[in-house]
PDB file of C-alpha atoms in Angstrom:
ATOM      1  CA  UNK P   1       0.000   0.000   0.000  1.00  0.00           C
ATOM      2  CA  UNK P   2       1.248   3.512  -0.768  1.00  0.00           C
ATOM      3  CA  UNK P   3       2.765   5.543   2.072  1.00  0.00           C
ATOM      4  CA  UNK P   4       0.783   8.608   0.983  1.00  0.00           C
ATOM      5  CA  UNK P   5      -2.322   9.579   2.913  1.00  0.00           C
ATOM      6  CA  UNK P   6      -5.374   8.398   1.013  1.00  0.00           C
ATOM      7  CA  UNK P   7      -8.335  10.744   0.896  1.00  0.00           C
ATOM      8  CA  UNK P   8     -11.861   9.613   0.118  1.00  0.00           C
ATOM      9  CA  UNK P   9     -14.516  11.527  -1.764  1.00  0.00           C
ATOM     10  CA  UNK P  10     -18.063  10.693  -2.784  1.00  0.00           C
ATOM     11  CA  UNK P  11     -20.339  11.521  -5.676  1.00  0.00           C
ATOM     12  CA  UNK P  12     -23.034  14.142  -5.442  1.00  0.00           C
ATOM     13  CA  UNK P  13     -26.491  12.790  -6.344  1.00  0.00           C
ATOM     14  CA  UNK P  14     -27.139  13.867  -9.938  1.00  0.00           C
ATOM     15  CA  UNK P  15     -29.112  11.051 -11.547  1.00  0.00           C
ATOM     16  CA  UNK P  16     -32.560  12.440 -10.915  1.00  0.00           C
ATOM     17  CA  UNK P  17     -35.634  11.736 -13.015  1.00  0.00           C
ATOM     18  CA  UNK P  18     -38.038  14.533 -13.906  1.00  0.00           C
ATOM     19  CA  UNK P  19     -39.835  15.837 -10.836  1.00  0.00           C
ATOM     20  CA  UNK P  20     -38.147  13.531  -8.308  1.00  0.00           C
ATOM     21  CA  UNK P  21     -35.460  15.790  -6.779  1.00  0.00           C
ATOM     22  CA  UNK P  22     -35.911  15.939  -2.990  1.00  0.00           C
ATOM     23  CA  UNK P  23     -34.150  18.978  -1.456  1.00  0.00           C
ATOM     24  CA  UNK P  24     -34.465  17.579   2.062  1.00  0.00           C
ATOM     25  CA  UNK P  25     -32.846  14.276   1.141  1.00  0.00           C
ATOM     26  CA  UNK P  26     -30.064  16.101  -0.699  1.00  0.00           C
ATOM     27  CA  UNK P  27     -29.303  18.287   2.324  1.00  0.00           C
ATOM     28  CA  UNK P  28     -29.417  15.323   4.706  1.00  0.00           C
ATOM     29  CA  UNK P  29     -27.040  13.348   2.486  1.00  0.00           C
ATOM     30  CA  UNK P  30     -24.553  16.212   2.412  1.00  0.00           C
ATOM     31  CA  UNK P  31     -24.794  16.735   6.166  1.00  0.00           C
ATOM     32  CA  UNK P  32     -23.905  13.073   6.658  1.00  0.00           C
ATOM     33  CA  UNK P  33     -21.042  13.232   4.128  1.00  0.00           C
ATOM     34  CA  UNK P  34     -19.602  16.207   5.981  1.00  0.00           C
ATOM     35  CA  UNK P  35     -20.139  14.546   9.375  1.00  0.00           C
ATOM     36  CA  UNK P  36     -18.253  11.459   8.202  1.00  0.00           C
ATOM     37  CA  UNK P  37     -15.240  13.569   7.255  1.00  0.00           C
ATOM     38  CA  UNK P  38     -15.018  12.984   3.515  1.00  0.00           C
ATOM     39  CA  UNK P  39     -12.522  15.187   1.708  1.00  0.00           C
ATOM     40  CA  UNK P  40     -14.867  16.242  -1.087  1.00  0.00           C
ATOM     41  CA  UNK P  41     -18.001  15.531  -3.100  1.00  0.00           C
ATOM     42  CA  UNK P  42     -18.003  15.510  -6.896  1.00  0.00           C
ATOM     43  CA  UNK P  43     -20.273  15.851  -9.875  1.00  0.00           C
ATOM     44  CA  UNK P  44     -19.710  14.879 -13.496  1.00  0.00           C
ATOM     45  CA  UNK P  45     -20.929  16.471 -16.705  1.00  0.00           C
ATOM     46  CA  UNK P  46     -23.495  14.686 -18.852  1.00  0.00           C
ATOM     47  CA  UNK P  47     -25.526  17.245 -20.775  1.00  0.00           C
ATOM     48  CA  UNK P  48     -26.715  14.638 -23.289  1.00  0.00           C
ATOM     49  CA  UNK P  49     -26.371  11.602 -21.023  1.00  0.00           C
ATOM     50  CA  UNK P  50     -28.399   8.441 -21.700  1.00  0.00           C
ATOM     51  CA  UNK P  51     -29.637   8.661 -18.087  1.00  0.00           C
ATOM     52  CA  UNK P  52     -31.356  11.656 -16.439  1.00  0.00           C
ATOM     53  CA  UNK P  53     -28.541  13.846 -15.087  1.00  0.00           C
ATOM     54  CA  UNK P  54     -28.693  17.228 -13.359  1.00  0.00           C
ATOM     55  CA  UNK P  55     -26.180  19.884 -14.426  1.00  0.00           C
ATOM     56  CA  UNK P  56     -22.886  19.889 -12.514  1.00  0.00           C
ATOM     57  CA  UNK P  57     -22.570  23.630 -11.904  1.00  0.00           C
ATOM     58  CA  UNK P  58     -26.016  23.904 -10.387  1.00  0.00           C
ATOM     59  CA  UNK P  59     -25.565  20.801  -8.220  1.00  0.00           C
ATOM     60  CA  UNK P  60     -22.166  22.038  -7.030  1.00  0.00           C
ATOM     61  CA  UNK P  61     -23.601  25.443  -6.141  1.00  0.00           C
ATOM     62  CA  UNK P  62     -26.497  23.876  -4.214  1.00  0.00           C
ATOM     63  CA  UNK P  63     -24.053  21.562  -2.421  1.00  0.00           C
ATOM     64  CA  UNK P  64     -21.749  24.438  -1.484  1.00  0.00           C
ATOM     65  CA  UNK P  65     -24.710  26.275   0.062  1.00  0.00           C
ATOM     66  CA  UNK P  66     -25.632  23.166   2.094  1.00  0.00           C
ATOM     67  CA  UNK P  67     -22.163  22.617   3.586  1.00  0.00           C
ATOM     68  CA  UNK P  68     -19.452  24.394   5.551  1.00  0.00           C
ATOM     69  CA  UNK P  69     -16.217  22.401   5.159  1.00  0.00           C
ATOM     70  CA  UNK P  70     -16.703  19.898   2.351  1.00  0.00           C
ATOM     71  CA  UNK P  71     -14.796  20.577  -0.847  1.00  0.00           C
ATOM     72  CA  UNK P  72     -16.903  20.488  -4.024  1.00  0.00           C
ATOM     73  CA  UNK P  73     -15.705  19.390  -7.463  1.00  0.00           C
ATOM     74  CA  UNK P  74     -16.540  18.240 -10.973  1.00  0.00           C
ATOM     75  CA  UNK P  75     -14.751  15.365 -12.684  1.00  0.00           C
ATOM     76  CA  UNK P  76     -14.926  16.431 -15.333  1.00  0.00           C
ATOM     77  CA  UNK P  77     -16.239  19.392 -17.285  1.00  0.00           C
ATOM     78  CA  UNK P  78     -15.990  18.674 -21.012  1.00  0.00           C
ATOM     79  CA  UNK P  79     -14.618  22.163 -21.388  1.00  0.00           C
ATOM     80  CA  UNK P  80     -14.473  22.354 -25.203  1.00  0.00           C
ATOM     81  CA  UNK P  81     -18.281  22.438 -25.081  1.00  0.00           C
ATOM     82  CA  UNK P  82     -18.159  25.674 -23.058  1.00  0.00           C
ATOM     83  CA  UNK P  83     -17.126  29.229 -23.830  1.00  0.00           C
ATOM     84  CA  UNK P  84     -14.051  29.541 -21.565  1.00  0.00           C
ATOM     85  CA  UNK P  85     -14.626  33.107 -20.368  1.00  0.00           C
ATOM     86  CA  UNK P  86     -18.152  32.277 -19.229  1.00  0.00           C
ATOM     87  CA  UNK P  87     -17.015  29.011 -17.628  1.00  0.00           C
ATOM     88  CA  UNK P  88     -14.151  30.837 -15.888  1.00  0.00           C
ATOM     89  CA  UNK P  89     -16.613  33.389 -14.497  1.00  0.00           C
ATOM     90  CA  UNK P  90     -19.006  30.748 -13.192  1.00  0.00           C
ATOM     91  CA  UNK P  91     -16.199  28.794 -11.532  1.00  0.00           C
ATOM     92  CA  UNK P  92     -14.545  31.845  -9.959  1.00  0.00           C
ATOM     93  CA  UNK P  93     -17.949  32.912  -8.629  1.00  0.00           C
ATOM     94  CA  UNK P  94     -18.543  29.480  -7.097  1.00  0.00           C
ATOM     95  CA  UNK P  95     -15.079  29.498  -5.512  1.00  0.00           C
ATOM     96  CA  UNK P  96     -15.889  32.865  -3.949  1.00  0.00           C
ATOM     97  CA  UNK P  97     -19.332  31.738  -2.757  1.00  0.00           C
ATOM     98  CA  UNK P  98     -17.898  28.570  -1.207  1.00  0.00           C
ATOM     99  CA  UNK P  99     -14.973  30.458   0.378  1.00  0.00           C
ATOM    100  CA  UNK P 100     -12.361  28.495  -1.510  1.00  0.00           C
ATOM    101  CA  UNK P 101     -13.743  24.953  -1.478  1.00  0.00           C
ATOM    102  CA  UNK P 102     -13.762  24.325  -5.230  1.00  0.00           C
ATOM    103  CA  UNK P 103     -11.931  21.565  -7.135  1.00  0.00           C
ATOM    104  CA  UNK P 104     -12.061  21.744 -10.938  1.00  0.00           C
ATOM    105  CA  UNK P 105     -11.708  18.881 -13.414  1.00  0.00           C
ATOM    106  CA  UNK P 106     -11.455  19.228 -17.172  1.00  0.00           C
ATOM    107  CA  UNK P 107     -11.576  16.516 -19.800  1.00  0.00           C
ATOM    108  CA  UNK P 108     -11.445  16.477 -23.562  1.00  0.00           C
ATOM    109  CA  UNK P 109     -14.392  14.150 -24.121  1.00  0.00           C
ATOM    110  CA  UNK P 110     -15.017  12.589 -27.501  1.00  0.00           C
ATOM    111  CA  UNK P 111     -15.596  14.037 -30.940  1.00  0.00           C
ATOM    112  CA  UNK P 112     -18.966  12.404 -31.461  1.00  0.00           C
ATOM    113  CA  UNK P 113     -21.103  15.116 -29.798  1.00  0.00           C
ATOM    114  CA  UNK P 114     -19.159  18.209 -30.858  1.00  0.00           C
ATOM    115  CA  UNK P 115     -21.560  18.970 -33.710  1.00  0.00           C
ATOM    116  CA  UNK P 116     -24.501  19.080 -31.309  1.00  0.00           C
ATOM    117  CA  UNK P 117     -22.808  21.995 -29.563  1.00  0.00           C
ATOM    118  CA  UNK P 118     -21.671  23.781 -32.708  1.00  0.00           C
ATOM    119  CA  UNK P 119     -18.016  22.940 -32.071  1.00  0.00           C
ATOM    120  CA  UNK P 120     -15.808  21.886 -34.982  1.00  0.00           C
ATOM    121  CA  UNK P 121     -13.633  18.800 -34.473  1.00  0.00           C
ATOM    122  CA  UNK P 122     -10.784  20.618 -36.259  1.00  0.00           C
ATOM    123  CA  UNK P 123      -8.162  21.546 -33.687  1.00  0.00           C
ATOM    124  CA  UNK P 124     -10.312  20.608 -30.745  1.00  0.00           C
ATOM    125  CA  UNK P 125      -7.289  19.523 -28.651  1.00  0.00           C
ATOM    126  CA  UNK P 126      -5.798  22.992 -29.167  1.00  0.00           C
ATOM    127  CA  UNK P 127      -9.177  24.507 -28.271  1.00  0.00           C
ATOM    128  CA  UNK P 128      -9.141  22.437 -25.071  1.00  0.00           C
ATOM    129  CA  UNK P 129      -5.641  23.457 -23.937  1.00  0.00           C
ATOM    130  CA  UNK P 130      -6.125  27.101 -24.957  1.00  0.00           C
ATOM    131  CA  UNK P 131      -9.361  27.200 -22.979  1.00  0.00           C
ATOM    132  CA  UNK P 132      -7.664  25.928 -19.829  1.00  0.00           C
ATOM    133  CA  UNK P 133      -4.795  28.383 -20.096  1.00  0.00           C
ATOM    134  CA  UNK P 134      -7.205  31.261 -20.770  1.00  0.00           C
ATOM    135  CA  UNK P 135      -9.299  30.367 -17.719  1.00  0.00           C
ATOM    136  CA  UNK P 136      -6.206  30.165 -15.519  1.00  0.00           C
ATOM    137  CA  UNK P 137      -5.113  33.573 -16.809  1.00  0.00           C
ATOM    138  CA  UNK P 138      -8.520  35.033 -15.954  1.00  0.00           C
ATOM    139  CA  UNK P 139      -8.255  33.658 -12.428  1.00  0.00           C
ATOM    140  CA  UNK P 140      -4.713  34.767 -11.683  1.00  0.00           C
ATOM    141  CA  UNK P 141      -3.655  37.794 -13.784  1.00  0.00           C
ATOM    142  CA  UNK P 142      -4.698  41.411 -13.217  1.00  0.00           C
ATOM    143  CA  UNK P 143      -4.909  41.920 -16.965  1.00  0.00           C
ATOM    144  CA  UNK P 144      -5.417  39.123 -19.494  1.00  0.00           C
ATOM    145  CA  UNK P 145      -3.530  39.390 -22.777  1.00  0.00           C
ATOM    146  CA  UNK P 146      -4.182  36.135 -24.595  1.00  0.00           C
ATOM    147  CA  UNK P 147      -3.635  35.499 -28.291  1.00  0.00           C
ATOM    148  CA  UNK P 148      -4.282  31.939 -29.387  1.00  0.00           C
ATOM    149  CA  UNK P 149      -5.651  30.105 -32.373  1.00  0.00           C
ATOM    150  CA  UNK P 150      -9.216  30.119 -31.076  1.00  0.00           C
ATOM    151  CA  UNK P 151      -9.305  32.853 -28.426  1.00  0.00           C
ATOM    152  CA  UNK P 152      -7.991  36.414 -28.453  1.00  0.00           C
ATOM    153  CA  UNK P 153      -8.643  38.319 -25.245  1.00  0.00           C
ATOM    154  CA  UNK P 154      -7.533  41.709 -23.928  1.00  0.00           C
ATOM    155  CA  UNK P 155      -9.535  42.192 -20.748  1.00  0.00           C
ATOM    156  CA  UNK P 156      -9.710  41.632 -17.004  1.00  0.00           C
ATOM    157  CA  UNK P 157     -11.948  39.421 -14.893  1.00  0.00           C
ATOM    158  CA  UNK P 158     -12.848  40.294 -11.317  1.00  0.00           C
ATOM    159  CA  UNK P 159     -13.170  38.979  -8.749  1.00  0.00           C
ATOM    160  CA  UNK P 160     -10.534  36.308  -9.097  1.00  0.00           C
ATOM    161  CA  UNK P 161     -10.956  32.895  -7.539  1.00  0.00           C
ATOM    162  CA  UNK P 162     -10.882  32.814  -3.744  1.00  0.00           C
ATOM    163  CA  UNK P 163      -8.063  30.244  -3.861  1.00  0.00           C
ATOM    164  CA  UNK P 164      -4.755  31.612  -5.105  1.00  0.00           C
ATOM    165  CA  UNK P 165      -3.573  31.428  -7.778  1.00  0.00           C
ATOM    166  CA  UNK P 166      -6.670  29.320  -8.585  1.00  0.00           C
ATOM    167  CA  UNK P 167      -8.461  26.142  -7.415  1.00  0.00           C
ATOM    168  CA  UNK P 168      -6.761  22.794  -8.044  1.00  0.00           C
ATOM    169  CA  UNK P 169      -7.121  21.851 -11.700  1.00  0.00           C
ATOM    170  CA  UNK P 170      -7.512  18.143 -12.415  1.00  0.00           C
ATOM    171  CA  UNK P 171      -7.226  16.782 -15.940  1.00  0.00           C
ATOM    172  CA  UNK P 172      -9.118  13.605 -16.776  1.00  0.00           C
ATOM    173  CA  UNK P 173      -8.511  11.054 -19.479  1.00  0.00           C
ATOM    174  CA  UNK P 174      -7.030   7.664 -20.156  1.00  0.00           C
ATOM    175  CA  UNK P 175      -4.701   7.891 -23.152  1.00  0.00           C
ATOM    176  CA  UNK P 176      -0.996   8.830 -22.888  1.00  0.00           C
ATOM    177  CA  UNK P 177      -1.669  12.162 -24.618  1.00  0.00           C
ATOM    178  CA  UNK P 178      -4.249  13.043 -21.947  1.00  0.00           C
ATOM    179  CA  UNK P 179      -1.748  12.177 -19.233  1.00  0.00           C
ATOM    180  CA  UNK P 180       0.848  14.437 -20.850  1.00  0.00           C
ATOM    181  CA  UNK P 181      -1.734  17.240 -20.951  1.00  0.00           C
ATOM    182  CA  UNK P 182      -2.409  16.678 -17.238  1.00  0.00           C
ATOM    183  CA  UNK P 183       1.284  17.134 -16.461  1.00  0.00           C
ATOM    184  CA  UNK P 184       1.546  20.260 -18.637  1.00  0.00           C
ATOM    185  CA  UNK P 185      -1.676  21.987 -17.649  1.00  0.00           C
ATOM    186  CA  UNK P 186      -2.949  20.496 -14.390  1.00  0.00           C
ATOM    187  CA  UNK P 187      -2.334  20.062 -10.695  1.00  0.00           C
ATOM    188  CA  UNK P 188      -3.565  16.479 -10.760  1.00  0.00           C
ATOM    189  CA  UNK P 189      -4.783  13.594 -12.897  1.00  0.00           C
ATOM    190  CA  UNK P 190      -8.130  11.868 -12.439  1.00  0.00           C
ATOM    191  CA  UNK P 191      -8.671   8.395 -13.846  1.00  0.00           C
ATOM    192  CA  UNK P 192     -12.034   7.753 -15.446  1.00  0.00           C
ATOM    193  CA  UNK P 193     -14.630   5.599 -13.748  1.00  0.00           C
ATOM    194  CA  UNK P 194     -14.941   3.459 -16.866  1.00  0.00           C
ATOM    195  CA  UNK P 195     -11.249   2.454 -16.611  1.00  0.00           C
ATOM    196  CA  UNK P 196     -10.448  -0.791 -14.818  1.00  0.00           C
ATOM    197  CA  UNK P 197      -7.994  -0.780 -11.944  1.00  0.00           C
ATOM    198  CA  UNK P 198      -5.416  -2.531 -14.131  1.00  0.00           C
ATOM    199  CA  UNK P 199      -5.769   0.169 -16.792  1.00  0.00           C
ATOM    200  CA  UNK P 200      -5.504   2.873 -14.123  1.00  0.00           C
ATOM    201  CA  UNK P 201      -2.302   1.318 -12.756  1.00  0.00           C
ATOM    202  CA  UNK P 202      -0.774   1.533 -16.228  1.00  0.00           C
ATOM    203  CA  UNK P 203      -1.892   5.172 -16.502  1.00  0.00           C
ATOM    204  CA  UNK P 204      -0.190   5.966 -13.196  1.00  0.00           C
ATOM    205  CA  UNK P 205       3.061   4.416 -14.420  1.00  0.00           C
ATOM    206  CA  UNK P 206       2.876   6.624 -17.511  1.00  0.00           C
ATOM    207  CA  UNK P 207       2.031   9.633 -15.343  1.00  0.00           C
ATOM    208  CA  UNK P 208       5.028   9.129 -13.065  1.00  0.00           C
ATOM    209  CA  UNK P 209       7.359   8.876 -16.049  1.00  0.00           C
ATOM    210  CA  UNK P 210       5.911  12.090 -17.509  1.00  0.00           C
ATOM    211  CA  UNK P 211       6.230  13.915 -14.178  1.00  0.00           C
ATOM    212  CA  UNK P 212       9.883  12.914 -13.968  1.00  0.00           C
ATOM    213  CA  UNK P 213      10.464  14.010 -17.554  1.00  0.00           C
ATOM    214  CA  UNK P 214       8.872  17.392 -16.823  1.00  0.00           C
ATOM    215  CA  UNK P 215      10.772  17.851 -13.562  1.00  0.00           C
ATOM    216  CA  UNK P 216       7.598  18.035 -11.501  1.00  0.00           C
ATOM    217  CA  UNK P 217       7.439  16.818  -7.917  1.00  0.00           C
ATOM    218  CA  UNK P 218       5.078  13.790  -7.713  1.00  0.00           C
ATOM    219  CA  UNK P 219       4.349  14.635  -4.083  1.00  0.00           C
ATOM    220  CA  UNK P 220       2.748  17.894  -5.233  1.00  0.00           C
ATOM    221  CA  UNK P 221       0.681  16.365  -8.017  1.00  0.00           C
ATOM    222  CA  UNK P 222      -2.653  14.706  -7.189  1.00  0.00           C
ATOM    223  CA  UNK P 223      -3.711  11.301  -8.484  1.00  0.00           C
ATOM    224  CA  UNK P 224      -7.411  10.489  -8.297  1.00  0.00           C
ATOM    225  CA  UNK P 225      -9.624   7.677  -9.538  1.00  0.00           C
ATOM    226  CA  UNK P 226     -13.391   7.637  -9.890  1.00  0.00           C
ATOM    227  CA  UNK P 227     -14.631   4.239  -8.729  1.00  0.00           C
ATOM    228  CA  UNK P 228     -18.166   3.047  -9.343  1.00  0.00           C
ATOM    229  CA  UNK P 229     -18.842   1.226  -6.094  1.00  0.00           C
ATOM    230  CA  UNK P 230     -21.719  -0.686  -4.566  1.00  0.00           C
ATOM    231  CA  UNK P 231     -21.741  -2.652  -1.329  1.00  0.00           C
ATOM    232  CA  UNK P 232     -23.926  -5.720  -1.855  1.00  0.00           C
ATOM    233  CA  UNK P 233     -25.640  -4.433  -5.011  1.00  0.00           C
ATOM    234  CA  UNK P 234     -23.686  -5.967  -7.878  1.00  0.00           C
ATOM    235  CA  UNK P 235     -26.636  -6.487 -10.209  1.00  0.00           C
ATOM    236  CA  UNK P 236     -28.055  -2.995  -9.831  1.00  0.00           C
ATOM    237  CA  UNK P 237     -24.817  -1.084 -10.395  1.00  0.00           C
ATOM    238  CA  UNK P 238     -23.940  -3.439 -13.228  1.00  0.00           C
ATOM    239  CA  UNK P 239     -27.169  -2.582 -15.004  1.00  0.00           C
ATOM    240  CA  UNK P 240     -26.475   1.147 -14.612  1.00  0.00           C
ATOM    241  CA  UNK P 241     -22.925   0.878 -15.942  1.00  0.00           C
ATOM    242  CA  UNK P 242     -23.896  -1.272 -18.912  1.00  0.00           C
ATOM    243  CA  UNK P 243     -26.466   1.370 -19.816  1.00  0.00           C
ATOM    244  CA  UNK P 244     -23.775   4.084 -19.666  1.00  0.00           C
ATOM    245  CA  UNK P 245     -20.725   2.320 -21.064  1.00  0.00           C
ATOM    246  CA  UNK P 246     -21.827  -1.051 -22.405  1.00  0.00           C
ATOM    247  CA  UNK P 247     -19.822  -2.871 -19.722  1.00  0.00           C
ATOM    248  CA  UNK P 248     -19.623  -3.103 -15.923  1.00  0.00           C
ATOM    249  CA  UNK P 249     -16.044  -4.355 -15.885  1.00  0.00           C
ATOM    250  CA  UNK P 250     -14.750  -1.367 -13.902  1.00  0.00           C
ATOM    251  CA  UNK P 251     -17.210  -1.666 -10.982  1.00  0.00           C
ATOM    252  CA  UNK P 252     -16.066  -2.449  -7.451  1.00  0.00           C
ATOM    253  CA  UNK P 253     -19.085  -4.243  -6.058  1.00  0.00           C
ATOM    254  CA  UNK P 254     -20.160  -7.147  -3.895  1.00  0.00           C
ATOM    255  CA  UNK P 255     -19.934  -8.017  -0.197  1.00  0.00           C
ATOM    256  CA  UNK P 256     -17.933  -5.650   2.040  1.00  0.00           C
ATOM    257  CA  UNK P 257     -14.748  -7.717   1.928  1.00  0.00           C
ATOM    258  CA  UNK P 258     -14.780  -7.676  -1.875  1.00  0.00           C
ATOM    259  CA  UNK P 259     -15.248  -3.898  -1.929  1.00  0.00           C
ATOM    260  CA  UNK P 260     -12.411  -3.430   0.581  1.00  0.00           C
ATOM    261  CA  UNK P 261     -10.164  -5.565  -1.604  1.00  0.00           C
ATOM    262  CA  UNK P 262     -11.141  -3.696  -4.767  1.00  0.00           C
ATOM    263  CA  UNK P 263     -10.581  -0.263  -3.245  1.00  0.00           C
ATOM    264  CA  UNK P 264      -7.264  -1.321  -1.746  1.00  0.00           C
ATOM    265  CA  UNK P 265      -6.150  -2.322  -5.232  1.00  0.00           C
ATOM    266  CA  UNK P 266      -7.067   1.143  -6.512  1.00  0.00           C
ATOM    267  CA  UNK P 267      -5.012   2.753  -3.740  1.00  0.00           C
ATOM    268  CA  UNK P 268      -2.068   0.465  -4.390  1.00  0.00           C
ATOM    269  CA  UNK P 269      -2.294   1.372  -8.083  1.00  0.00           C
ATOM    270  CA  UNK P 270      -1.482   4.952  -7.069  1.00  0.00           C
ATOM    271  CA  UNK P 271      -4.662   6.859  -6.147  1.00  0.00           C
ATOM    272  CA  UNK P 272      -4.298   9.325  -3.294  1.00  0.00           C
ATOM    273  CA  UNK P 273      -7.891  10.505  -3.786  1.00  0.00           C
ATOM    274  CA  UNK P 274     -10.540   7.813  -4.283  1.00  0.00           C
ATOM    275  CA  UNK P 275     -13.815   9.203  -5.625  1.00  0.00           C
ATOM    276  CA  UNK P 276     -16.528   6.762  -4.615  1.00  0.00           C
ATOM    277  CA  UNK P 277     -19.351   7.064  -7.130  1.00  0.00           C
ATOM    278  CA  UNK P 278     -22.393   5.475  -5.489  1.00  0.00           C
ATOM    279  CA  UNK P 279     -24.729   5.873  -8.494  1.00  0.00           C
ATOM    280  CA  UNK P 280     -27.873   4.516  -6.787  1.00  0.00           C
ATOM    281  CA  UNK P 281     -29.327   4.523  -3.248  1.00  0.00           C
ATOM    282  CA  UNK P 282     -26.673   7.036  -2.220  1.00  0.00           C
ATOM    283  CA  UNK P 283     -27.757   7.487   1.402  1.00  0.00           C
ATOM    284  CA  UNK P 284     -27.912   3.744   2.093  1.00  0.00           C
ATOM    285  CA  UNK P 285     -24.660   3.066   0.259  1.00  0.00           C
ATOM    286  CA  UNK P 286     -22.945   5.859   2.169  1.00  0.00           C
ATOM    287  CA  UNK P 287     -23.813   4.200   5.493  1.00  0.00           C
ATOM    288  CA  UNK P 288     -22.652   0.789   4.309  1.00  0.00           C
ATOM    289  CA  UNK P 289     -19.340   2.242   3.158  1.00  0.00           C
ATOM    290  CA  UNK P 290     -18.877   4.116   6.438  1.00  0.00           C
ATOM    291  CA  UNK P 291     -19.671   1.061   8.547  1.00  0.00           C
ATOM    292  CA  UNK P 292     -18.434  -1.935   6.566  1.00  0.00           C
ATOM    293  CA  UNK P 293     -15.718  -0.737   4.186  1.00  0.00           C
ATOM    294  CA  UNK P 294     -13.827   2.445   5.013  1.00  0.00           C
ATOM    295  CA  UNK P 295     -12.710   1.470   8.542  1.00  0.00           C
ATOM    296  CA  UNK P 296     -10.618  -1.291   6.960  1.00  0.00           C
ATOM    297  CA  UNK P 297      -8.885   1.244   4.674  1.00  0.00           C
ATOM    298  CA  UNK P 298      -8.193   4.115   7.068  1.00  0.00           C
TER     299      UNK P 298
END
């Protein structure tokens, strides 16, 4: 097991069918997450998801208003689908409103939905990296002078983010190119939930080599993994994952001892932040994790 301190995070409830959101249940869930001492709670972006999914920015804002200490994040925003100045403003506002509790994840996503958002696939990797650098400039520089292929900005954005120079920026992905982008543009790498633990371990090996090549201190670079987890509910989470990804191979599910073993493997693969995505029955799953799983890992 790694000598680094492992932090645990949980998902924020987002999969909500039309008319079924319960504000009281949401607040109670967050109160319990905070009481249990989790590091953070995270959303994901799925504007055109095959399952009903609330928007990440709105859920994060609601969650920040319901909590005092819990850090709030998104893993990940598919940022090429957003105008970066507007996204930068929304995120800096949320960091101010939460008094510096924001974590930000960006991912490239795929090309298949770009047309739905009016985004050309030509140069979309450049659009992605330019967008990140422009947002960071907005958050940290008194005056922005940015001249890229896609964005040309001479302006200022105030207020800046509450955290200085800006909130932690996580880059998600699974291919070597995405890992290189994480090292160049991010403060951490987050492994996708759809990736198996074996695939994540290989990504971490690539990441460590890239960090060494870039002269970056691994101790100052976060490594996270989203894990779709279910204590005692293998069939139900499997059905959800097959609907999303066509496979449930990445799930960590089963009796408590199997979940402990699966999460320990994720930690040993290199994760110092384990994002437990509960997917269904969040409140009940949270209690089972707190009682039957996490004590064996802390």
